């Protein structure tokens, strides 16, 4: 059996599209859909209840409080009964009805494969147009997952493995989850620890077929205009990478540069938010991540230590925009 996780919150306009795209899958294995409805304030729950009443393969979990994406996801994962797990976010949708069939056939044929992922497109909710995602950094049909670990830890805008395209082994992820529960639960996102541990545990297969439309529409956390939210999100995501790199002794010039760039990014979010507390938190992150004070970091810290200069530069920035 394949279990498909759908986490959703306030997605009344898109959740039916997501569920329909999963229900259209044609696969030789039975498929169950695990919906984690995270206490939406719109009509998302009612729509999910209608689908659950119509389709016996849907198991709906209605949260009595908002858990947040990470806890909601892993609670759903623990409820999965399948040998393989996939997921599709409540605003994304699959566009290949053979997606699960292709991936499951590969995994059944090769026990060394812990995860299969595919190509994907962006989908603009305003124009209803698809556009290509950036090139896949590991396009080979099969890759030793350990060769991907550094790239997964230091990914920025584009994930090395888009989890909504993936199918992964339930036994493997449960084993890793039980050994390292904190690394999964105490982070800002669910995909980083999953893809990292699946790559650590075996081979990663890639199918270049486009199977997913990744929704680009209303503001999300990672695409927010709120500098404080952005600071918190990127600090927490980077802390996940830091914890994983420390536990598994992954350090290189690439990881050092990643943490350096993240310190600079945090300083800039603090600058744009005009938030001294965020400045101090960024400095604390620099110390924790053992990032050397480069010229660029020194100049940014200098500005943020002098509020009059800080305010002047903010006004100048606003004027130039």
PDB file of C-alpha atoms in Angstrom:
ATOM      1  CA  UNK A   1       0.000   0.000   0.000  1.00  0.00           C
ATOM      2  CA  UNK A   2       0.963   3.629  -0.606  1.00  0.00           C
ATOM      3  CA  UNK A   3       0.007   6.325   1.903  1.00  0.00           C
ATOM      4  CA  UNK A   4      -0.321   9.878   0.588  1.00  0.00           C
ATOM      5  CA  UNK A   5      -0.107  12.628   3.196  1.00  0.00           C
ATOM      6  CA  UNK A   6      -2.059  15.832   2.574  1.00  0.00           C
ATOM      7  CA  UNK A   7      -1.586  18.553   5.179  1.00  0.00           C
ATOM      8  CA  UNK A   8      -3.895  21.498   4.773  1.00  0.00           C
ATOM      9  CA  UNK A   9      -4.815  24.755   6.457  1.00  0.00           C
ATOM     10  CA  UNK A  10      -7.110  27.453   5.042  1.00  0.00           C
ATOM     11  CA  UNK A  11      -6.929  26.119   1.486  1.00  0.00           C
ATOM     12  CA  UNK A  12     -10.597  26.005   0.560  1.00  0.00           C
ATOM     13  CA  UNK A  13      -9.858  27.207  -2.978  1.00  0.00           C
ATOM     14  CA  UNK A  14      -7.317  24.489  -3.791  1.00  0.00           C
ATOM     15  CA  UNK A  15      -7.812  21.430  -1.576  1.00  0.00           C
ATOM     16  CA  UNK A  16     -10.352  19.771  -3.897  1.00  0.00           C
ATOM     17  CA  UNK A  17      -7.923  20.129  -6.800  1.00  0.00           C
ATOM     18  CA  UNK A  18      -5.207  18.483  -4.717  1.00  0.00           C
ATOM     19  CA  UNK A  19      -7.389  15.562  -3.673  1.00  0.00           C
ATOM     20  CA  UNK A  20      -8.744  15.045  -7.189  1.00  0.00           C
ATOM     21  CA  UNK A  21      -5.202  14.832  -8.554  1.00  0.00           C
ATOM     22  CA  UNK A  22      -4.377  12.074  -6.063  1.00  0.00           C
ATOM     23  CA  UNK A  23      -7.617  10.198  -6.649  1.00  0.00           C
ATOM     24  CA  UNK A  24      -6.829  10.099 -10.383  1.00  0.00           C
ATOM     25  CA  UNK A  25      -3.681   8.050  -9.782  1.00  0.00           C
ATOM     26  CA  UNK A  26      -3.570   4.675 -11.519  1.00  0.00           C
ATOM     27  CA  UNK A  27      -1.358   2.314  -9.571  1.00  0.00           C
ATOM     28  CA  UNK A  28      -1.096  -1.439  -9.083  1.00  0.00           C
ATOM     29  CA  UNK A  29      -0.824  -0.839  -5.339  1.00  0.00           C
ATOM     30  CA  UNK A  30      -3.752   0.321  -3.197  1.00  0.00           C
ATOM     31  CA  UNK A  31      -3.555   3.966  -2.153  1.00  0.00           C
ATOM     32  CA  UNK A  32      -4.793   5.587   1.045  1.00  0.00           C
ATOM     33  CA  UNK A  33      -4.964   9.338   1.563  1.00  0.00           C
ATOM     34  CA  UNK A  34      -4.158  10.725   5.017  1.00  0.00           C
ATOM     35  CA  UNK A  35      -5.505  14.263   5.433  1.00  0.00           C
ATOM     36  CA  UNK A  36      -4.266  16.376   8.323  1.00  0.00           C
ATOM     37  CA  UNK A  37      -6.758  19.257   8.514  1.00  0.00           C
ATOM     38  CA  UNK A  38      -5.099  21.774  10.815  1.00  0.00           C
ATOM     39  CA  UNK A  39      -8.076  23.606  12.318  1.00  0.00           C
ATOM     40  CA  UNK A  40      -8.797  25.849   9.335  1.00  0.00           C
ATOM     41  CA  UNK A  41     -10.898  28.977   9.772  1.00  0.00           C
ATOM     42  CA  UNK A  42     -12.415  28.775   6.278  1.00  0.00           C
ATOM     43  CA  UNK A  43     -14.340  25.914   4.604  1.00  0.00           C
ATOM     44  CA  UNK A  44     -11.353  23.600   4.109  1.00  0.00           C
ATOM     45  CA  UNK A  45     -12.547  21.181   6.798  1.00  0.00           C
ATOM     46  CA  UNK A  46     -16.031  20.894   5.316  1.00  0.00           C
ATOM     47  CA  UNK A  47     -14.593  20.127   1.873  1.00  0.00           C
ATOM     48  CA  UNK A  48     -12.313  17.459   3.340  1.00  0.00           C
ATOM     49  CA  UNK A  49     -15.245  15.935   5.213  1.00  0.00           C
ATOM     50  CA  UNK A  50     -17.240  15.730   1.978  1.00  0.00           C
ATOM     51  CA  UNK A  51     -14.373  13.911   0.251  1.00  0.00           C
ATOM     52  CA  UNK A  52     -13.861  11.551   3.195  1.00  0.00           C
ATOM     53  CA  UNK A  53     -17.556  10.658   3.131  1.00  0.00           C
ATOM     54  CA  UNK A  54     -17.409   9.872  -0.605  1.00  0.00           C
ATOM     55  CA  UNK A  55     -14.094   8.004  -0.755  1.00  0.00           C
ATOM     56  CA  UNK A  56     -13.377   5.199   1.746  1.00  0.00           C
ATOM     57  CA  UNK A  57      -9.635   5.351   0.981  1.00  0.00           C
ATOM     58  CA  UNK A  58      -9.473   8.784   2.620  1.00  0.00           C
ATOM     59  CA  UNK A  59      -8.701   8.957   6.330  1.00  0.00           C
ATOM     60  CA  UNK A  60      -9.358  12.435   7.686  1.00  0.00           C
ATOM     61  CA  UNK A  61      -7.734  13.721  10.874  1.00  0.00           C
ATOM     62  CA  UNK A  62      -9.350  16.962  12.054  1.00  0.00           C
ATOM     63  CA  UNK A  63      -7.084  18.685  14.555  1.00  0.00           C
ATOM     64  CA  UNK A  64      -8.780  20.349  17.520  1.00  0.00           C
ATOM     65  CA  UNK A  65      -6.096  23.052  17.525  1.00  0.00           C
ATOM     66  CA  UNK A  66      -3.606  24.378  15.009  1.00  0.00           C
ATOM     67  CA  UNK A  67      -0.505  22.195  15.272  1.00  0.00           C
ATOM     68  CA  UNK A  68       1.576  23.886  12.596  1.00  0.00           C
ATOM     69  CA  UNK A  69       3.000  22.254   9.498  1.00  0.00           C
ATOM     70  CA  UNK A  70       5.725  20.179  11.165  1.00  0.00           C
ATOM     71  CA  UNK A  71       3.707  18.493  13.922  1.00  0.00           C
ATOM     72  CA  UNK A  72       0.723  18.085  11.610  1.00  0.00           C
ATOM     73  CA  UNK A  73       2.888  16.370   9.009  1.00  0.00           C
ATOM     74  CA  UNK A  74       4.615  13.947  11.356  1.00  0.00           C
ATOM     75  CA  UNK A  75       1.384  13.066  13.147  1.00  0.00           C
ATOM     76  CA  UNK A  76       0.011  12.128   9.718  1.00  0.00           C
ATOM     77  CA  UNK A  77       3.170  10.177   8.929  1.00  0.00           C
ATOM     78  CA  UNK A  78       2.782   8.103  12.089  1.00  0.00           C
ATOM     79  CA  UNK A  79      -0.794   7.286  11.035  1.00  0.00           C
ATOM     80  CA  UNK A  80       0.259   5.966   7.607  1.00  0.00           C
ATOM     81  CA  UNK A  81      -0.366   2.262   7.010  1.00  0.00           C
ATOM     82  CA  UNK A  82       1.433   1.958   3.673  1.00  0.00           C
ATOM     83  CA  UNK A  83       4.817   0.492   2.837  1.00  0.00           C
ATOM     84  CA  UNK A  84       5.573   3.669   0.879  1.00  0.00           C
ATOM     85  CA  UNK A  85       4.744   7.286   1.665  1.00  0.00           C
ATOM     86  CA  UNK A  86       4.129  10.234  -0.648  1.00  0.00           C
ATOM     87  CA  UNK A  87       2.728  13.672   0.025  1.00  0.00           C
ATOM     88  CA  UNK A  88       1.075  16.555  -1.742  1.00  0.00           C
ATOM     89  CA  UNK A  89       0.472  19.907  -0.078  1.00  0.00           C
ATOM     90  CA  UNK A  90      -3.072  21.235  -0.034  1.00  0.00           C
ATOM     91  CA  UNK A  91      -2.359  23.899  -2.631  1.00  0.00           C
ATOM     92  CA  UNK A  92      -0.189  21.809  -4.987  1.00  0.00           C
ATOM     93  CA  UNK A  93      -1.406  19.134  -7.396  1.00  0.00           C
ATOM     94  CA  UNK A  94      -0.102  16.179  -9.370  1.00  0.00           C
ATOM     95  CA  UNK A  95      -0.346  16.226 -13.158  1.00  0.00           C
ATOM     96  CA  UNK A  96       0.773  12.691 -14.026  1.00  0.00           C
ATOM     97  CA  UNK A  97      -1.700   9.937 -13.153  1.00  0.00           C
ATOM     98  CA  UNK A  98       1.144   7.401 -13.392  1.00  0.00           C
ATOM     99  CA  UNK A  99       3.310   9.174 -10.821  1.00  0.00           C
ATOM    100  CA  UNK A 100       2.878   6.633  -8.033  1.00  0.00           C
ATOM    101  CA  UNK A 101       3.000   3.697 -10.443  1.00  0.00           C
ATOM    102  CA  UNK A 102       6.360   4.724 -11.917  1.00  0.00           C
ATOM    103  CA  UNK A 103       7.940   5.385  -8.538  1.00  0.00           C
ATOM    104  CA  UNK A 104       6.620   2.275  -6.802  1.00  0.00           C
ATOM    105  CA  UNK A 105       7.781  -0.002  -9.639  1.00  0.00           C
ATOM    106  CA  UNK A 106      11.298   1.370  -9.261  1.00  0.00           C
ATOM    107  CA  UNK A 107      11.319   0.854  -5.522  1.00  0.00           C
ATOM    108  CA  UNK A 108       9.946  -2.670  -5.756  1.00  0.00           C
ATOM    109  CA  UNK A 109      12.664  -3.572  -8.249  1.00  0.00           C
ATOM    110  CA  UNK A 110      15.575  -2.179  -6.199  1.00  0.00           C
ATOM    111  CA  UNK A 111      15.638  -2.434  -2.417  1.00  0.00           C
ATOM    112  CA  UNK A 112      18.629  -0.055  -2.229  1.00  0.00           C
ATOM    113  CA  UNK A 113      16.397   2.849  -3.271  1.00  0.00           C
ATOM    114  CA  UNK A 114      15.007   4.707  -0.271  1.00  0.00           C
ATOM    115  CA  UNK A 115      13.342   7.531  -2.201  1.00  0.00           C
ATOM    116  CA  UNK A 116      12.225   8.309  -5.752  1.00  0.00           C
ATOM    117  CA  UNK A 117      11.572  11.883  -6.843  1.00  0.00           C
ATOM    118  CA  UNK A 118      10.632  13.543 -10.122  1.00  0.00           C
ATOM    119  CA  UNK A 119      10.662  16.738 -12.107  1.00  0.00           C
ATOM    120  CA  UNK A 120       8.169  19.503 -11.334  1.00  0.00           C
ATOM    121  CA  UNK A 121       6.888  22.867 -12.524  1.00  0.00           C
ATOM    122  CA  UNK A 122       5.905  26.098 -10.833  1.00  0.00           C
ATOM    123  CA  UNK A 123       2.219  26.992 -11.163  1.00  0.00           C
ATOM    124  CA  UNK A 124       1.156  30.635 -11.045  1.00  0.00           C
ATOM    125  CA  UNK A 125      -2.236  30.816  -9.358  1.00  0.00           C
ATOM    126  CA  UNK A 126      -2.923  34.220 -10.895  1.00  0.00           C
ATOM    127  CA  UNK A 127      -2.117  33.488 -14.542  1.00  0.00           C
ATOM    128  CA  UNK A 128      -2.802  29.728 -14.350  1.00  0.00           C
ATOM    129  CA  UNK A 129       0.443  29.173 -16.238  1.00  0.00           C
ATOM    130  CA  UNK A 130       3.172  26.613 -15.609  1.00  0.00           C
ATOM    131  CA  UNK A 131       6.866  27.457 -15.727  1.00  0.00           C
ATOM    132  CA  UNK A 132       9.964  25.289 -15.492  1.00  0.00           C
ATOM    133  CA  UNK A 133      11.770  24.734 -12.220  1.00  0.00           C
ATOM    134  CA  UNK A 134      15.557  25.236 -12.053  1.00  0.00           C
ATOM    135  CA  UNK A 135      17.708  22.361 -13.345  1.00  0.00           C
ATOM    136  CA  UNK A 136      17.928  19.309 -11.100  1.00  0.00           C
ATOM    137  CA  UNK A 137      21.401  19.218  -9.470  1.00  0.00           C
ATOM    138  CA  UNK A 138      21.458  15.395  -9.451  1.00  0.00           C
ATOM    139  CA  UNK A 139      19.833  14.362 -12.757  1.00  0.00           C
ATOM    140  CA  UNK A 140      21.226  10.803 -12.900  1.00  0.00           C
ATOM    141  CA  UNK A 141      18.622   8.010 -12.689  1.00  0.00           C
ATOM    142  CA  UNK A 142      20.308   6.703  -9.536  1.00  0.00           C
ATOM    143  CA  UNK A 143      22.562   8.527  -7.065  1.00  0.00           C
ATOM    144  CA  UNK A 144      24.283   7.410  -3.898  1.00  0.00           C
ATOM    145  CA  UNK A 145      22.339   9.430  -1.350  1.00  0.00           C
ATOM    146  CA  UNK A 146      25.429  10.251   0.692  1.00  0.00           C
ATOM    147  CA  UNK A 147      26.715  12.309  -2.241  1.00  0.00           C
ATOM    148  CA  UNK A 148      23.637  14.527  -1.896  1.00  0.00           C
ATOM    149  CA  UNK A 149      23.845  15.280   1.829  1.00  0.00           C
ATOM    150  CA  UNK A 150      25.913  18.448   1.581  1.00  0.00           C
ATOM    151  CA  UNK A 151      23.649  19.847  -1.139  1.00  0.00           C
ATOM    152  CA  UNK A 152      20.516  19.059   0.874  1.00  0.00           C
ATOM    153  CA  UNK A 153      21.920  20.773   3.974  1.00  0.00           C
ATOM    154  CA  UNK A 154      22.881  23.910   2.058  1.00  0.00           C
ATOM    155  CA  UNK A 155      19.873  24.210  -0.259  1.00  0.00           C
ATOM    156  CA  UNK A 156      18.359  27.665  -0.411  1.00  0.00           C
ATOM    157  CA  UNK A 157      15.535  28.621  -2.760  1.00  0.00           C
ATOM    158  CA  UNK A 158      15.167  25.339  -4.639  1.00  0.00           C
ATOM    159  CA  UNK A 159      15.012  22.010  -2.815  1.00  0.00           C
ATOM    160  CA  UNK A 160      17.371  19.314  -4.035  1.00  0.00           C
ATOM    161  CA  UNK A 161      14.447  16.912  -3.638  1.00  0.00           C
ATOM    162  CA  UNK A 162      10.954  18.390  -3.844  1.00  0.00           C
ATOM    163  CA  UNK A 163       9.153  16.225  -1.305  1.00  0.00           C
ATOM    164  CA  UNK A 164       5.770  16.590  -3.012  1.00  0.00           C
ATOM    165  CA  UNK A 165       7.238  14.703  -5.985  1.00  0.00           C
ATOM    166  CA  UNK A 166       8.720  11.945  -3.834  1.00  0.00           C
ATOM    167  CA  UNK A 167       7.845   8.421  -2.798  1.00  0.00           C
ATOM    168  CA  UNK A 168       9.854   7.066   0.122  1.00  0.00           C
ATOM    169  CA  UNK A 169      10.045   3.908   2.208  1.00  0.00           C
ATOM    170  CA  UNK A 170       7.903   3.992   5.346  1.00  0.00           C
ATOM    171  CA  UNK A 171      10.090   1.508   7.223  1.00  0.00           C
ATOM    172  CA  UNK A 172      13.204   3.624   6.656  1.00  0.00           C
ATOM    173  CA  UNK A 173      11.677   6.924   7.686  1.00  0.00           C
ATOM    174  CA  UNK A 174      10.085   5.427  10.805  1.00  0.00           C
ATOM    175  CA  UNK A 175      13.404   3.933  11.860  1.00  0.00           C
ATOM    176  CA  UNK A 176      15.195   7.258  11.420  1.00  0.00           C
ATOM    177  CA  UNK A 177      12.358   9.144  13.105  1.00  0.00           C
ATOM    178  CA  UNK A 178      12.468   6.912  16.182  1.00  0.00           C
ATOM    179  CA  UNK A 179      16.242   7.371  16.488  1.00  0.00           C
ATOM    180  CA  UNK A 180      16.199  11.137  15.930  1.00  0.00           C
ATOM    181  CA  UNK A 181      12.711  12.400  16.800  1.00  0.00           C
ATOM    182  CA  UNK A 182      13.954  15.827  17.904  1.00  0.00           C
ATOM    183  CA  UNK A 183      15.684  16.408  14.569  1.00  0.00           C
ATOM    184  CA  UNK A 184      12.353  15.875  12.832  1.00  0.00           C
ATOM    185  CA  UNK A 185       9.984  17.641  15.219  1.00  0.00           C
ATOM    186  CA  UNK A 186      11.983  20.650  16.386  1.00  0.00           C
ATOM    187  CA  UNK A 187      12.429  22.441  13.093  1.00  0.00           C
ATOM    188  CA  UNK A 188      10.775  24.918  10.788  1.00  0.00           C
ATOM    189  CA  UNK A 189      10.056  22.486   7.963  1.00  0.00           C
ATOM    190  CA  UNK A 190       9.370  18.809   7.479  1.00  0.00           C
ATOM    191  CA  UNK A 191      11.093  18.161   4.161  1.00  0.00           C
ATOM    192  CA  UNK A 192      14.720  18.854   5.127  1.00  0.00           C
ATOM    193  CA  UNK A 193      15.095  16.110   7.777  1.00  0.00           C
ATOM    194  CA  UNK A 194      13.130  13.625   5.672  1.00  0.00           C
ATOM    195  CA  UNK A 195      15.133  14.062   2.480  1.00  0.00           C
ATOM    196  CA  UNK A 196      18.407  14.187   4.420  1.00  0.00           C
ATOM    197  CA  UNK A 197      17.777  10.940   6.295  1.00  0.00           C
ATOM    198  CA  UNK A 198      16.445   9.118   3.242  1.00  0.00           C
ATOM    199  CA  UNK A 199      19.583  10.126   1.322  1.00  0.00           C
ATOM    200  CA  UNK A 200      21.726   9.049   4.261  1.00  0.00           C
ATOM    201  CA  UNK A 201      20.065   5.624   4.288  1.00  0.00           C
ATOM    202  CA  UNK A 202      20.390   4.581   0.639  1.00  0.00           C
ATOM    203  CA  UNK A 203      20.178   5.427  -3.044  1.00  0.00           C
ATOM    204  CA  UNK A 204      17.991   8.166  -4.487  1.00  0.00           C
ATOM    205  CA  UNK A 205      16.250   7.595  -7.827  1.00  0.00           C
ATOM    206  CA  UNK A 206      15.206  10.428 -10.126  1.00  0.00           C
ATOM    207  CA  UNK A 207      12.541  10.406 -12.844  1.00  0.00           C
ATOM    208  CA  UNK A 208      12.729  13.501 -15.077  1.00  0.00           C
ATOM    209  CA  UNK A 209       9.002  13.391 -15.912  1.00  0.00           C
ATOM    210  CA  UNK A 210       7.057  16.414 -14.654  1.00  0.00           C
ATOM    211  CA  UNK A 211       4.535  15.119 -12.130  1.00  0.00           C
ATOM    212  CA  UNK A 212       3.819  18.106  -9.870  1.00  0.00           C
ATOM    213  CA  UNK A 213       2.589  21.668 -10.157  1.00  0.00           C
ATOM    214  CA  UNK A 214       4.013  23.633  -7.245  1.00  0.00           C
ATOM    215  CA  UNK A 215       1.640  26.465  -6.412  1.00  0.00           C
ATOM    216  CA  UNK A 216       2.905  30.047  -6.389  1.00  0.00           C
ATOM    217  CA  UNK A 217       0.219  32.365  -5.150  1.00  0.00           C
ATOM    218  CA  UNK A 218      -0.686  34.093  -1.897  1.00  0.00           C
ATOM    219  CA  UNK A 219       2.037  34.876   0.592  1.00  0.00           C
ATOM    220  CA  UNK A 220       3.680  31.938   2.345  1.00  0.00           C
ATOM    221  CA  UNK A 221       6.175  31.980   5.203  1.00  0.00           C
ATOM    222  CA  UNK A 222       9.207  31.629   2.949  1.00  0.00           C
ATOM    223  CA  UNK A 223       7.830  34.208   0.500  1.00  0.00           C
ATOM    224  CA  UNK A 224       6.566  36.617   3.142  1.00  0.00           C
ATOM    225  CA  UNK A 225       7.120  40.372   3.110  1.00  0.00           C
ATOM    226  CA  UNK A 226       7.253  40.447   6.914  1.00  0.00           C
ATOM    227  CA  UNK A 227      10.938  40.714   7.793  1.00  0.00           C
ATOM    228  CA  UNK A 228      10.407  39.366  11.308  1.00  0.00           C
ATOM    229  CA  UNK A 229       8.668  36.249   9.973  1.00  0.00           C
ATOM    230  CA  UNK A 230      11.407  35.789   7.392  1.00  0.00           C
ATOM    231  CA  UNK A 231      14.075  36.132  10.065  1.00  0.00           C
ATOM    232  CA  UNK A 232      12.418  33.485  12.240  1.00  0.00           C
ATOM    233  CA  UNK A 233      11.846  31.100   9.341  1.00  0.00           C
ATOM    234  CA  UNK A 234      15.378  31.233   7.954  1.00  0.00           C
ATOM    235  CA  UNK A 235      16.964  31.122  11.392  1.00  0.00           C
ATOM    236  CA  UNK A 236      14.969  28.003  12.276  1.00  0.00           C
ATOM    237  CA  UNK A 237      15.592  26.281   8.937  1.00  0.00           C
ATOM    238  CA  UNK A 238      19.301  27.020   9.216  1.00  0.00           C
ATOM    239  CA  UNK A 239      19.296  25.643  12.755  1.00  0.00           C
ATOM    240  CA  UNK A 240      17.981  22.380  11.280  1.00  0.00           C
ATOM    241  CA  UNK A 241      20.891  22.275   8.845  1.00  0.00           C
ATOM    242  CA  UNK A 242      23.299  23.130  11.657  1.00  0.00           C
ATOM    243  CA  UNK A 243      21.956  20.331  13.879  1.00  0.00           C
ATOM    244  CA  UNK A 244      22.151  17.775  11.072  1.00  0.00           C
ATOM    245  CA  UNK A 245      25.628  18.842   9.990  1.00  0.00           C
ATOM    246  CA  UNK A 246      26.860  18.614  13.573  1.00  0.00           C
ATOM    247  CA  UNK A 247      25.325  15.222  14.286  1.00  0.00           C
ATOM    248  CA  UNK A 248      26.704  13.667  11.110  1.00  0.00           C
ATOM    249  CA  UNK A 249      30.018  15.580  10.988  1.00  0.00           C
ATOM    250  CA  UNK A 250      29.412  17.263   7.647  1.00  0.00           C
ATOM    251  CA  UNK A 251      31.704  20.276   7.308  1.00  0.00           C
ATOM    252  CA  UNK A 252      33.316  21.741   4.219  1.00  0.00           C
ATOM    253  CA  UNK A 253      34.012  25.058   2.545  1.00  0.00           C
ATOM    254  CA  UNK A 254      30.520  24.811   1.055  1.00  0.00           C
ATOM    255  CA  UNK A 255      28.799  24.391   4.414  1.00  0.00           C
ATOM    256  CA  UNK A 256      30.914  27.165   5.946  1.00  0.00           C
ATOM    257  CA  UNK A 257      29.935  29.501   3.111  1.00  0.00           C
ATOM    258  CA  UNK A 258      26.276  28.529   3.538  1.00  0.00           C
ATOM    259  CA  UNK A 259      26.252  29.498   7.213  1.00  0.00           C
ATOM    260  CA  UNK A 260      28.171  32.709   6.428  1.00  0.00           C
ATOM    261  CA  UNK A 261      25.561  33.700   3.847  1.00  0.00           C
ATOM    262  CA  UNK A 262      22.763  32.871   6.261  1.00  0.00           C
ATOM    263  CA  UNK A 263      24.279  35.146   8.929  1.00  0.00           C
ATOM    264  CA  UNK A 264      24.400  37.963   6.379  1.00  0.00           C
ATOM    265  CA  UNK A 265      20.781  37.257   5.414  1.00  0.00           C
ATOM    266  CA  UNK A 266      19.678  37.379   9.059  1.00  0.00           C
ATOM    267  CA  UNK A 267      21.507  40.667   9.604  1.00  0.00           C
ATOM    268  CA  UNK A 268      19.738  42.112   6.560  1.00  0.00           C
ATOM    269  CA  UNK A 269      16.315  40.946   7.794  1.00  0.00           C
ATOM    270  CA  UNK A 270      17.086  42.582  11.147  1.00  0.00           C
ATOM    271  CA  UNK A 271      18.181  45.748   9.327  1.00  0.00           C
ATOM    272  CA  UNK A 272      15.025  45.983   7.213  1.00  0.00           C
ATOM    273  CA  UNK A 273      12.819  45.256  10.242  1.00  0.00           C
ATOM    274  CA  UNK A 274      14.654  47.881  12.320  1.00  0.00           C
ATOM    275  CA  UNK A 275      14.708  45.342  15.156  1.00  0.00           C
ATOM    276  CA  UNK A 276      17.668  45.514  17.561  1.00  0.00           C
ATOM    277  CA  UNK A 277      16.597  42.254  19.207  1.00  0.00           C
ATOM    278  CA  UNK A 278      16.873  40.467  15.861  1.00  0.00           C
ATOM    279  CA  UNK A 279      20.333  41.958  15.414  1.00  0.00           C
ATOM    280  CA  UNK A 280      21.427  40.421  18.715  1.00  0.00           C
ATOM    281  CA  UNK A 281      19.874  37.087  17.706  1.00  0.00           C
ATOM    282  CA  UNK A 282      21.767  37.174  14.401  1.00  0.00           C
ATOM    283  CA  UNK A 283      25.022  37.793  16.262  1.00  0.00           C
ATOM    284  CA  UNK A 284      24.217  34.858  18.553  1.00  0.00           C
ATOM    285  CA  UNK A 285      23.631  32.657  15.496  1.00  0.00           C
ATOM    286  CA  UNK A 286      26.967  33.740  14.054  1.00  0.00           C
ATOM    287  CA  UNK A 287      28.679  32.645  17.262  1.00  0.00           C
ATOM    288  CA  UNK A 288      26.786  29.345  17.460  1.00  0.00           C
ATOM    289  CA  UNK A 289      27.456  28.494  13.812  1.00  0.00           C
ATOM    290  CA  UNK A 290      31.148  29.435  14.216  1.00  0.00           C
ATOM    291  CA  UNK A 291      31.029  31.909  11.333  1.00  0.00           C
ATOM    292  CA  UNK A 292      34.075  34.141  11.025  1.00  0.00           C
ATOM    293  CA  UNK A 293      33.547  37.887  10.915  1.00  0.00           C
ATOM    294  CA  UNK A 294      34.218  38.763   7.299  1.00  0.00           C
ATOM    295  CA  UNK A 295      34.341  42.320   5.972  1.00  0.00           C
ATOM    296  CA  UNK A 296      30.714  42.085   4.831  1.00  0.00           C
ATOM    297  CA  UNK A 297      29.514  40.890   8.218  1.00  0.00           C
ATOM    298  CA  UNK A 298      31.620  43.475  10.056  1.00  0.00           C
ATOM    299  CA  UNK A 299      30.143  46.371   8.055  1.00  0.00           C
ATOM    300  CA  UNK A 300      26.572  45.189   8.585  1.00  0.00           C
ATOM    301  CA  UNK A 301      27.136  44.729  12.291  1.00  0.00           C
ATOM    302  CA  UNK A 302      28.672  48.187  12.472  1.00  0.00           C
ATOM    303  CA  UNK A 303      25.572  49.782  10.945  1.00  0.00           C
ATOM    304  CA  UNK A 304      23.226  47.898  13.262  1.00  0.00           C
ATOM    305  CA  UNK A 305      25.201  48.986  16.332  1.00  0.00           C
ATOM    306  CA  UNK A 306      24.451  52.676  15.647  1.00  0.00           C
ATOM    307  CA  UNK A 307      20.696  53.416  15.482  1.00  0.00           C
ATOM    308  CA  UNK A 308      21.071  56.909  13.920  1.00  0.00           C
ATOM    309  CA  UNK A 309      23.099  55.473  11.030  1.00  0.00           C
ATOM    310  CA  UNK A 310      20.681  52.560  10.809  1.00  0.00           C
ATOM    311  CA  UNK A 311      17.661  54.891  10.507  1.00  0.00           C
ATOM    312  CA  UNK A 312      19.447  57.057   7.960  1.00  0.00           C
ATOM    313  CA  UNK A 313      20.251  54.101   5.724  1.00  0.00           C
ATOM    314  CA  UNK A 314      16.686  52.809   5.982  1.00  0.00           C
ATOM    315  CA  UNK A 315      15.340  56.184   4.872  1.00  0.00           C
ATOM    316  CA  UNK A 316      17.854  56.275   2.038  1.00  0.00           C
ATOM    317  CA  UNK A 317      16.863  52.755   0.990  1.00  0.00           C
ATOM    318  CA  UNK A 318      13.192  53.732   0.972  1.00  0.00           C
ATOM    319  CA  UNK A 319      13.955  56.841  -1.095  1.00  0.00           C
ATOM    320  CA  UNK A 320      15.990  54.904  -3.664  1.00  0.00           C
ATOM    321  CA  UNK A 321      13.205  52.364  -4.097  1.00  0.00           C
TER     322      UNK A 321
END
